[in-house]
CSV table of C-alpha atoms in Angstrom, one decimal:
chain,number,residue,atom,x,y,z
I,77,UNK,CA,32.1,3.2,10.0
I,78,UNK,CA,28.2,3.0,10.3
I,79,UNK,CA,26.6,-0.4,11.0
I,80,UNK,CA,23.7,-0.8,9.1
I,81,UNK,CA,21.7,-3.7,10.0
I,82,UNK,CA,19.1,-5.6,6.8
I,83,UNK,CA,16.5,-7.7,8.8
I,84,UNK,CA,14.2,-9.8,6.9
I,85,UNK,CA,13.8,-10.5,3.3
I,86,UNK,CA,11.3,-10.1,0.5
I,87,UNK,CA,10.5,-13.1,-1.6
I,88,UNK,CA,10.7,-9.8,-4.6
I,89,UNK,CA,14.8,-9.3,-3.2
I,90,UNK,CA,17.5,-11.4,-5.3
I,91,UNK,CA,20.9,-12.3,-4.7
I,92,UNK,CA,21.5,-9.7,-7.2
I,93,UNK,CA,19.7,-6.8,-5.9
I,94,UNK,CA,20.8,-7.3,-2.0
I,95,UNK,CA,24.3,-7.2,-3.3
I,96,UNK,CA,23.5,-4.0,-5.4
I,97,UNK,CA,22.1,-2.6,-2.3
I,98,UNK,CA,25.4,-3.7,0.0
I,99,UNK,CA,27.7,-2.6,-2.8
I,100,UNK,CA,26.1,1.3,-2.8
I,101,UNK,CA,26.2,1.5,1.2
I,102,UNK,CA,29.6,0.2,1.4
I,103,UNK,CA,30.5,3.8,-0.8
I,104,UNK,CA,28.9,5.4,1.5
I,105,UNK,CA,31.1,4.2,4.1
I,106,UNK,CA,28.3,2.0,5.8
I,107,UNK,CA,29.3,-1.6,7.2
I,108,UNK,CA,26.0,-3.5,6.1
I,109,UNK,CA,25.1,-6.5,8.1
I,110,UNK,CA,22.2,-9.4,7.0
I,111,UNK,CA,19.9,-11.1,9.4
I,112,UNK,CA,16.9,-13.5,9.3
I,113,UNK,CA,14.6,-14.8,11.9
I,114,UNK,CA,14.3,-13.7,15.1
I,115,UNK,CA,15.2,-10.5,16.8
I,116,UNK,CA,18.6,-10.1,16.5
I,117,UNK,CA,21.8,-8.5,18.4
I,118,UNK,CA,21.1,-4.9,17.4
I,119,UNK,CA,24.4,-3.3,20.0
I,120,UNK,CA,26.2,-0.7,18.2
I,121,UNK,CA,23.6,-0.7,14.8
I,122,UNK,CA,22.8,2.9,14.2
I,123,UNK,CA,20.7,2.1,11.2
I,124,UNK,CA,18.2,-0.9,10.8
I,125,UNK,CA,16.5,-2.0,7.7
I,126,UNK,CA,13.7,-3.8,7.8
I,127,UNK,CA,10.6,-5.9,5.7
I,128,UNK,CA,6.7,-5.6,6.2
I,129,UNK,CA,7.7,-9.2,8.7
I,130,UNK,CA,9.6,-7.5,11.0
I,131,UNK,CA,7.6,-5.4,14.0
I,132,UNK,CA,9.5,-2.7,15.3
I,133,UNK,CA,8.4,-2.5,18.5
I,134,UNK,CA,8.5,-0.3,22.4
I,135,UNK,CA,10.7,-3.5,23.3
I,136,UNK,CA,12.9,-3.6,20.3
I,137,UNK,CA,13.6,0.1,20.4
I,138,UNK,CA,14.9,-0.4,24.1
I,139,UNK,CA,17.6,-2.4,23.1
I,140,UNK,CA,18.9,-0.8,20.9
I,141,UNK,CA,21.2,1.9,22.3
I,142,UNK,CA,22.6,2.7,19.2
I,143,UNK,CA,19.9,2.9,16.6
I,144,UNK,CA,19.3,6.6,14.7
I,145,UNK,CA,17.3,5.5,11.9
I,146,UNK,CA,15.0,3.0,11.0
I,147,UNK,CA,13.8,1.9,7.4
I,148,UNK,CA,11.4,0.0,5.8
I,149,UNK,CA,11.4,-1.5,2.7
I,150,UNK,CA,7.8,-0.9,2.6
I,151,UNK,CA,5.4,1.9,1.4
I,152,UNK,CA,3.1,1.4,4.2
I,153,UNK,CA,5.2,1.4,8.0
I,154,UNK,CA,2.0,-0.1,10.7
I,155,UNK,CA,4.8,-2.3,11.8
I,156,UNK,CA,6.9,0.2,12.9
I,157,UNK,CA,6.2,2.3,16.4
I,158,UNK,CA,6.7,5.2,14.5
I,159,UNK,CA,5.7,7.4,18.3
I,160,UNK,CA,8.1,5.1,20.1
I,161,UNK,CA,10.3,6.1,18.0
I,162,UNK,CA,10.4,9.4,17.8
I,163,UNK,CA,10.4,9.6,21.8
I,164,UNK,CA,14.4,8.1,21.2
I,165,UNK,CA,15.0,10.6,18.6
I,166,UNK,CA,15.2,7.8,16.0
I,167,UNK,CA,14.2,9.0,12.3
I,168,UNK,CA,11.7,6.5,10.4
I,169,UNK,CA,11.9,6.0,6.6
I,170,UNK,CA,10.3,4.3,4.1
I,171,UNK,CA,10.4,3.3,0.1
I,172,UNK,CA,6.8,4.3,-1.7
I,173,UNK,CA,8.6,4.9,-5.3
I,174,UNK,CA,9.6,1.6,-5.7
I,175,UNK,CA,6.4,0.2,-5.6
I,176,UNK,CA,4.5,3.9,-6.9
I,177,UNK,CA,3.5,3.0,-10.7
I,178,UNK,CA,2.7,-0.8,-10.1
I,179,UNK,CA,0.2,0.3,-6.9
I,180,UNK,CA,-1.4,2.8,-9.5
I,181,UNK,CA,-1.4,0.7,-12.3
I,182,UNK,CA,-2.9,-1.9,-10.8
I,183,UNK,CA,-5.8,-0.1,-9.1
I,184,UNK,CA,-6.9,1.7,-12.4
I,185,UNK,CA,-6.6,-1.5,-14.1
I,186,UNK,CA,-9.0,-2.7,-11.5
I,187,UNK,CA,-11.1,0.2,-12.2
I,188,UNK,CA,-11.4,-0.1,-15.6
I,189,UNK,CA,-12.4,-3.9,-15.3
I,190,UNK,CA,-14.9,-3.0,-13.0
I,191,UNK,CA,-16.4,-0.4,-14.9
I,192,UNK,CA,-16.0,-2.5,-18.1
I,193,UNK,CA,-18.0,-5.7,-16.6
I,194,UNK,CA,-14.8,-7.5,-17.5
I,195,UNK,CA,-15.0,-10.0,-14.7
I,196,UNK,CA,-18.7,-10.8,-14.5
I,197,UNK,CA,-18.2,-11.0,-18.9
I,198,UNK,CA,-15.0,-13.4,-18.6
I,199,UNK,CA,-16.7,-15.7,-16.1
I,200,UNK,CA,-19.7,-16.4,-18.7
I,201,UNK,CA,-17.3,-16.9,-21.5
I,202,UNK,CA,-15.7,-19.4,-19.2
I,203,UNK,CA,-18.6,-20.8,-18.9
I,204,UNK,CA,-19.5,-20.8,-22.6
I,205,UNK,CA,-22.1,-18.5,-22.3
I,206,UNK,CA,-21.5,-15.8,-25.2
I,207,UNK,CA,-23.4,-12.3,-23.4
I,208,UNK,CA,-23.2,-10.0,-25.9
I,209,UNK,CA,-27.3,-9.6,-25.7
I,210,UNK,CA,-26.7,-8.6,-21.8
I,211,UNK,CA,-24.8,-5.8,-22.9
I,212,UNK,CA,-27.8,-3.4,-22.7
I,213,UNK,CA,-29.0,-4.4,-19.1
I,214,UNK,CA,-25.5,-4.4,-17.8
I,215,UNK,CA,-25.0,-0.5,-19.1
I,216,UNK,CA,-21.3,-0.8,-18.4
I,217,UNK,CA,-19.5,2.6,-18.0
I,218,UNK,CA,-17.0,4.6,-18.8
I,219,UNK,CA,-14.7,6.9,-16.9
I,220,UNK,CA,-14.8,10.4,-18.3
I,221,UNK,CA,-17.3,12.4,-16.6
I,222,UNK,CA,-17.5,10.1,-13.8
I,223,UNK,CA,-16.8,11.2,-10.0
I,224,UNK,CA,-13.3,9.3,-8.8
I,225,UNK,CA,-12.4,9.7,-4.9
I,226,UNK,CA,-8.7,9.1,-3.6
I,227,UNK,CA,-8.4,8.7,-0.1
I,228,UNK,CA,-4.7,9.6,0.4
I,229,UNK,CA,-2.5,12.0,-1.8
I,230,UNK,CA,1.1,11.0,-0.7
I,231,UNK,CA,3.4,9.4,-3.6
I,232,UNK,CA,0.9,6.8,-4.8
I,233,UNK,CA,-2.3,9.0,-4.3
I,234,UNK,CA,-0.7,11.7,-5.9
I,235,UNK,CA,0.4,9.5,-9.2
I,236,UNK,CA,-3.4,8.0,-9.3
I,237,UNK,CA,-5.0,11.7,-9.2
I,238,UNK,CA,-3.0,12.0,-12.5
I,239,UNK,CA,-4.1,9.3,-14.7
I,240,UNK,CA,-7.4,9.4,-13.2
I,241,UNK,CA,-7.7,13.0,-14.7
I,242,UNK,CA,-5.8,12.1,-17.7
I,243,UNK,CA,-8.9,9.7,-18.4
I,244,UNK,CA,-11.3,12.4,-18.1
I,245,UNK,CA,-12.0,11.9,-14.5
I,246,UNK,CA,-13.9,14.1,-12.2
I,247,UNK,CA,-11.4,13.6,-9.0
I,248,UNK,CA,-11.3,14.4,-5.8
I,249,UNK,CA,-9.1,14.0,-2.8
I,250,UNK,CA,-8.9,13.7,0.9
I,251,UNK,CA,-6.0,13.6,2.8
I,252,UNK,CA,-6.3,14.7,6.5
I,253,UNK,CA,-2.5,15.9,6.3
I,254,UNK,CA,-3.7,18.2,2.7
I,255,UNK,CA,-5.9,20.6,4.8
I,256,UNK,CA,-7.0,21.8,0.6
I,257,UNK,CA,-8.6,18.8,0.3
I,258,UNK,CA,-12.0,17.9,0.6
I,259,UNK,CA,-13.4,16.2,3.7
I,260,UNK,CA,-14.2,12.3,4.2
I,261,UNK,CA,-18.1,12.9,3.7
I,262,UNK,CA,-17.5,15.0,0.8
I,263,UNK,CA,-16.0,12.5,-1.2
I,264,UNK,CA,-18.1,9.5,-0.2
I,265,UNK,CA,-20.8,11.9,-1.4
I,266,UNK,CA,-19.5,12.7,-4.4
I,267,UNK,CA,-17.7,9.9,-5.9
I,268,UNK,CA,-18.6,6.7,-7.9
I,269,UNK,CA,-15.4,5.2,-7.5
I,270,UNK,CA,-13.5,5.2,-4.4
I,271,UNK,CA,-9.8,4.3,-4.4
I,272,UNK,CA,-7.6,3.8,-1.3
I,273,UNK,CA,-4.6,4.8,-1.3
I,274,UNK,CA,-4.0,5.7,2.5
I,275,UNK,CA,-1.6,4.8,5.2
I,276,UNK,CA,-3.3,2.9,8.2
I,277,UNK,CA,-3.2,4.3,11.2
I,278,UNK,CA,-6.0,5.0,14.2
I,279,UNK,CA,-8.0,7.7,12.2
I,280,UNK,CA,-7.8,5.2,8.7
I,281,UNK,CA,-8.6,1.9,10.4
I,282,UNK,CA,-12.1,0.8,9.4
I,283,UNK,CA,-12.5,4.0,7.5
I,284,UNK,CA,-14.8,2.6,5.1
I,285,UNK,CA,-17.3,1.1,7.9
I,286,UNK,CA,-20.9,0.2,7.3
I,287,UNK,CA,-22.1,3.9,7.8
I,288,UNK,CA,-19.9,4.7,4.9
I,289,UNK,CA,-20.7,1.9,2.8
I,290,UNK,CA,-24.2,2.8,3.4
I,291,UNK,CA,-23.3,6.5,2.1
I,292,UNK,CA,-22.0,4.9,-0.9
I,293,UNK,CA,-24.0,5.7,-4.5
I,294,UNK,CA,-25.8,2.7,-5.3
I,295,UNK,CA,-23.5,1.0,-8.3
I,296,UNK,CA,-20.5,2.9,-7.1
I,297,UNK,CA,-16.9,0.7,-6.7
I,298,UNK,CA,-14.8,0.4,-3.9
I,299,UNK,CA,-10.9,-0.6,-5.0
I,300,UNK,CA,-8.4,-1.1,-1.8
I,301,UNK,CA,-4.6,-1.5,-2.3
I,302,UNK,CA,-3.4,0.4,0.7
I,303,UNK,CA,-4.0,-1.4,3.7
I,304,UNK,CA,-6.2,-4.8,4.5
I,305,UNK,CA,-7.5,-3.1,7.8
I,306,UNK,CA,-9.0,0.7,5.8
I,307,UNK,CA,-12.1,-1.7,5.4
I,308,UNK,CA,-14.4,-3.2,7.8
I,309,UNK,CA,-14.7,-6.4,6.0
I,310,UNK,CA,-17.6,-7.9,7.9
I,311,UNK,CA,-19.4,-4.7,7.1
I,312,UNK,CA,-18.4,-5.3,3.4
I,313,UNK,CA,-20.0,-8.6,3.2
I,314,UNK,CA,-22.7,-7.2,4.3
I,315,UNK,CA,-23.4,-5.2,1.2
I,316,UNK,CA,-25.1,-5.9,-1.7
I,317,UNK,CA,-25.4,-2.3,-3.8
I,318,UNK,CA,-22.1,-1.5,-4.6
I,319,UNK,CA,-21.9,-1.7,-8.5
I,320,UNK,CA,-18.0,-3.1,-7.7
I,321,UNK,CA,-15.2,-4.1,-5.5
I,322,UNK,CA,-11.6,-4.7,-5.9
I,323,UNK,CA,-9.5,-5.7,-3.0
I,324,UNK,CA,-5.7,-6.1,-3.1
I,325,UNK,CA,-5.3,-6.4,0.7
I,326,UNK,CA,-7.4,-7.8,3.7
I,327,UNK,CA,-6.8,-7.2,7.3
I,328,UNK,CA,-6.2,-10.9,7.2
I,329,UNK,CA,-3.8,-12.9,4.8
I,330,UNK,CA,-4.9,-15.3,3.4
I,331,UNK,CA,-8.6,-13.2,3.8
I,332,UNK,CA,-10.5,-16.8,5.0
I,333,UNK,CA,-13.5,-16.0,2.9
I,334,UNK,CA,-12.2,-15.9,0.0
I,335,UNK,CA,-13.7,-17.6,-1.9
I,336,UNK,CA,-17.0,-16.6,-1.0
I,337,UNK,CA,-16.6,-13.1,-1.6
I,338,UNK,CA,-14.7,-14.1,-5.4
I,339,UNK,CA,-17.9,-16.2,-5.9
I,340,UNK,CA,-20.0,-12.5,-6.1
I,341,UNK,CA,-20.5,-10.6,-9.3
I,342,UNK,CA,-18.4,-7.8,-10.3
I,343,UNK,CA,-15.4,-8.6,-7.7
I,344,UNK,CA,-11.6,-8.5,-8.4
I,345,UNK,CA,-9.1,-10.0,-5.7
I,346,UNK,CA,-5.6,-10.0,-5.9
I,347,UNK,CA,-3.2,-11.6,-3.0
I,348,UNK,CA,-1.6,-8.1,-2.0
I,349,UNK,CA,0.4,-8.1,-5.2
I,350,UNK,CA,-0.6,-4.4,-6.6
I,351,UNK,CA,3.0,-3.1,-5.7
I,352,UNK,CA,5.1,-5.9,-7.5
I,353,UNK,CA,7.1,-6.1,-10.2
I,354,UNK,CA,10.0,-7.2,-12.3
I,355,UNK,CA,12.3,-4.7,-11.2
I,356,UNK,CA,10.8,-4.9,-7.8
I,357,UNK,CA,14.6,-5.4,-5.9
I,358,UNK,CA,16.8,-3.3,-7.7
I,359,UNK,CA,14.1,-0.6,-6.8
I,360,UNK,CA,13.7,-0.7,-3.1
I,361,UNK,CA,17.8,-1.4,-3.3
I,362,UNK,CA,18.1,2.5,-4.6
I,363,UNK,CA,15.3,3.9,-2.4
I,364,UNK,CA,17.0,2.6,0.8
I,365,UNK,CA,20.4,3.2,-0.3
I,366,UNK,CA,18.9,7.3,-1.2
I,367,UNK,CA,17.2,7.3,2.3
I,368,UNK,CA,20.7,6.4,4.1
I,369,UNK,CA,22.8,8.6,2.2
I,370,UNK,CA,20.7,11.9,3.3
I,371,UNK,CA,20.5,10.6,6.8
I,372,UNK,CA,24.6,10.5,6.5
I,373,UNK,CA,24.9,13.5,4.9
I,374,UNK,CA,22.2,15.1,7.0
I,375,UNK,CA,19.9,16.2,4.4
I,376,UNK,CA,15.6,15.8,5.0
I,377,UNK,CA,15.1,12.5,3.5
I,378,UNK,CA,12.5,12.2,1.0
I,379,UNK,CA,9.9,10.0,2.7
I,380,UNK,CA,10.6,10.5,6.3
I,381,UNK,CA,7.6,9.0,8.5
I,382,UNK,CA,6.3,11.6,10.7
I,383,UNK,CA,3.2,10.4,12.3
């Protein structure tokens, strides 16, 4: 039988949904074993799952002889050597569905705050202060018409184009691995809202630097829920004409200013939340328990990591 190997666990993953998960791989004839903490004995595992905790590393792929396949419960997989790897002939998977709509609801809904002044408005009726004689000077927007830029068109990218457009949305995408999409400049050029939805790698990290910012339309709105390190945050500081900014993730976490950059008009932060939900488990249960039965059954799996 195959020894699959479940390292880590998610504070989203119940009692419930781990056994769901054990219960569908044991029908697939796979022995699954559960380990936390450190590295653990990995001799005769051909497949390891693992959390956004776990690094898999040069190191960790030498000792393990037996390993075929690696997946991560995660959409995004910078903690997993995907080159070293490949080098071993060891396939690398990972789970974007399960977290697909809440990533894309959430950053609309943080696009439609922004553009909305919902925010900045909330804080002054927190503070008592009734604004509806701002309203003029604020001249929040609206979304149809307006230029929307996704960086990154995989699962989640692909699902944001959609309602973006649906909401009468001007979009365009980049996507390095799309070669019909537009370039990098182009978009920055032609977009008044910016949303990343990206994996991070060496041609994503600090893509949005202070040349870019500096590129960016004055009142445009930058929304990250891919990865903390897309944005050079010390170049972010830094600027004061963006009409709005909605982080998710930081390269950091806990992001030590904080509060400093919540203290800023028109700001949303959330603590790397965008992809939860109720249902959060028993989702990434049936997207690794898919992944394993086309590696068994040697089909292409759905969202094999290639680079």
């Amino acid at each position: 039988m195959t020894r699959l190997l479940r390292w880590g666990r998610s504070a989203y993953e119940t009692d419930a949904s781990l056994a769901l998960e054990q219960r569908a791989l044991s029908e697939l004839g796979v022995v699954m074993l559960r380990h936390e903490g450190q590295a653990p004995e990995l001799e005769g595992v051909e497949v390891l799952v693992v959390t956004s905790g776990v690094r898999v590393d040069e190191p960790l792929l030498q000792s393990a002889r037996s390993l075929r396949l690696v997946v991560t419960t995660t959409s995004g997989h910078d903690h997993v050597d995907v080159g070293a790897a490949r080098a071993r002939d060891i396939l690398v998977a990972r789970c974007p569905r399960a977290r697909a709509d809440a990533v894309v609801d959430t950053s609309v809904g943080m696009g439609l705050a922004l553009l909305r002044d919902l925010p900045d408005l909330h804080r002054q009726a927190v503070a008592g202060v009734w604004a509806r004689g701002e309203l003029p000077a604020r001249a929040s927007a609206i979304v149809r018409g307006m230029g929307v830029g996704i960086v990154g068109l995989g699962v989640i990218g692909s699902r944001a184009a959609k309602v973006w457009e649906a909401l009468g949305a001007e979009v365009v995408v980049c996507d390095p691995a799309r070669p019909a999409t537009v370039s990098f400049e182009e978009l920055v050029a032609s977009s008044d809202l910016i949303t990343l939805h990206c994996s991070l790698n060496e041609s994503s990290r600090n893509l949005v630097d202070a040349d870019v910012l500096a590129e960016m339309a004055e009142g445009s709105i930058l929304i990250n829920t891919a990865r903390g390190a897309c944005v050079d945050m010390e170049a972010l500081m830094e600027t004061t004409h963006l009409g709005g900014v909605a982080l998710d993730v930081f390269p950091r976490e806990p992001w030590p200013r904080l509060a400093e950059l919540a203290a800023r008009p028109r700001v949303l932060l959330t603590p790397h939340s965008a992809g939860y939900h109720r249902s959060l488990g028993m989702a990434v249960a049936g997207e690794v328990t898919q992944a394993v039965a086309a590696y068994l059954e040697g089909r292409p799996m759905e969202h094999m990591v290639l680079s």
